[in-house]
Amino acid sequence: MATSNDIKNGAVLKLEGQLWNTLEFQHVKPGKGGAFIRTKLKNITSGKVVDKTFNAGAKVEFATVDRSTYQYLYMDGEDYVFMDLRDYDQVTVPAAVVGDAANFLLESAEVQLAMNEGTPLYIELPPSVVLEITQTDPGLQGDRSKAGTKPATLETGHEIQVPLFVEQGTKVKVSTTTSEYLGRV
């Protein structure tokens, strides 16, 4: 058992029999009263996000999470198959665990896969990925109804907004957290 003072971003806590990923934490020392830690936690299985406050020094249980680099191989029905780059073992990950990361996954892409006691918890993508635009309409110079952007479909099937000058077949850099266009490559 550790204390609440050890909580950091990305730490996985075991609370009430469930695993919670720490999205944000803030150590607060008010002028009056004792210090406390304000956190934003995400339930790993349900995806529910809650705010929780711990007294400074309170006992909390941390879950052991192994993060390793895996390579995405292929889709098997509804599940995704990844290969551990250390020992070449293959792991099947349910679509619910992959979640929105599927919008940016191409075959042979490398990701960080977090596992707890052999169970996949979540996938961490790089901050940005390079993908090709497979379909977009030509941008009309006079059309400014959407601040100079138009919809474009990426090679993964995900749709994002791009500037009017971006054409079909262009490789673009896309943020994996916000799905925003970051530039041409």
Coordinates of C-alpha atoms in Angstrom, one line a residue, residues 19-129:
L19 CA -9.1 -0.2 -11.8
W20 CA -9.0 3.6 -12.3
N21 CA -6.5 5.4 -14.5
T22 CA -5.3 8.8 -13.2
L23 CA -5.9 11.4 -15.9
E24 CA -5.1 14.5 -13.7
F25 CA -4.0 15.1 -10.2
Q26 CA -3.4 18.3 -8.2
H27 CA -1.8 18.6 -4.7
V28 CA -3.7 21.3 -2.8
K29 CA -2.5 22.9 0.4
P30 CA -5.2 25.4 1.5
G31 CA -4.3 28.1 4.0
K32 CA -6.6 26.6 6.5
G33 CA -7.0 22.8 7.1
G34 CA -5.0 19.8 5.9
A35 CA -3.6 19.2 2.4
F36 CA -5.4 17.0 0.0
I37 CA -5.0 15.6 -3.5
R38 CA -7.7 16.3 -6.1
T39 CA -7.8 13.8 -9.0
K40 CA -9.7 13.0 -12.2
L41 CA -10.0 9.2 -12.6
K42 CA -11.2 7.2 -15.5
N43 CA -12.6 3.7 -14.9
I44 CA -10.6 1.4 -17.2
T45 CA -13.5 -1.0 -17.9
S46 CA -16.4 1.3 -18.3
G47 CA -14.7 4.5 -19.4
K48 CA -16.6 6.6 -16.7
V49 CA -14.6 9.7 -15.6
V50 CA -15.0 10.9 -12.0
D51 CA -13.5 13.5 -9.7
K52 CA -12.2 12.1 -6.4
T53 CA -10.4 13.8 -3.5
F54 CA -8.0 12.0 -1.2
N55 CA -6.6 13.3 2.1
A56 CA -2.8 13.8 2.0
G57 CA -1.2 10.6 3.2
A58 CA -4.3 8.5 2.8
K59 CA -3.6 4.8 2.0
V60 CA -4.3 3.9 -1.7
E61 CA -3.7 0.7 -3.6
F62 CA -1.8 0.9 -6.8
A63 CA -2.3 -1.8 -9.5
T64 CA 0.7 -3.3 -11.3
V65 CA 0.5 -2.3 -14.9
D66 CA 3.0 -3.5 -17.5
R67 CA 3.4 -1.2 -20.5
S68 CA 5.1 -2.7 -23.5
T69 CA 5.5 -1.8 -27.2
Y70 CA 3.2 -3.9 -29.4
Q71 CA 2.7 -3.9 -33.1
Y72 CA -0.8 -4.0 -34.6
L73 CA -1.1 -7.0 -36.9
Y74 CA -4.7 -7.4 -38.1
M75 CA -8.4 -7.5 -37.1
D76 CA -9.9 -10.8 -36.1
G77 CA -13.7 -10.3 -36.3
E78 CA -14.4 -7.7 -33.7
D79 CA -11.1 -8.1 -31.9
Y80 CA -7.6 -6.6 -32.7
V81 CA -4.5 -8.7 -32.7
F82 CA -1.2 -7.2 -31.5
M83 CA 2.3 -8.7 -31.3
D84 CA 4.7 -8.1 -28.4
L85 CA 7.9 -6.8 -30.0
R86 CA 10.0 -8.4 -27.2
D87 CA 9.0 -12.0 -27.4
Y88 CA 6.7 -12.0 -30.5
D89 CA 3.7 -13.3 -28.5
Q90 CA 0.4 -12.4 -30.0
V91 CA -2.4 -10.8 -27.9
T92 CA -6.1 -10.4 -28.8
V93 CA -7.5 -7.2 -27.6
P94 CA -11.3 -6.6 -27.6
A95 CA -12.7 -3.6 -29.6
A96 CA -14.0 -2.0 -26.4
V97 CA -10.4 -1.8 -25.1
V98 CA -9.1 -0.3 -28.3
G99 CA -11.9 2.3 -28.4
D100 CA -11.2 5.4 -30.4
A101 CA -7.6 4.4 -31.1
A102 CA -9.0 2.3 -33.9
N103 CA -9.4 5.5 -35.9
F104 CA -5.7 5.8 -36.2
L105 CA -4.5 2.2 -36.3
L106 CA -2.8 0.9 -39.5
E107 CA -1.3 -2.5 -39.9
S108 CA 2.3 -2.6 -38.4
A109 CA 1.7 0.5 -36.3
E110 CA 3.5 0.4 -33.0
V111 CA 1.5 1.3 -29.8
Q112 CA 2.0 1.0 -26.0
L113 CA -0.3 -1.6 -24.6
A114 CA -1.0 -1.6 -20.8
M115 CA -1.7 -5.0 -19.3
N116 CA -2.7 -6.0 -15.7
E117 CA -2.3 -9.6 -14.8
G118 CA -2.5 -10.6 -18.5
T119 CA -5.6 -8.5 -19.2
P120 CA -5.3 -5.7 -21.8
L121 CA -6.4 -2.4 -20.1
Y122 CA -5.9 0.3 -22.7
I123 CA -3.8 1.4 -25.7
E124 CA -1.6 4.5 -25.8
L125 CA -1.0 5.9 -29.3
P126 CA 1.8 8.3 -30.2
P127 CA 0.7 12.0 -30.0
S128 CA 0.3 12.2 -33.7
V129 CA 0.3 9.8 -36.7

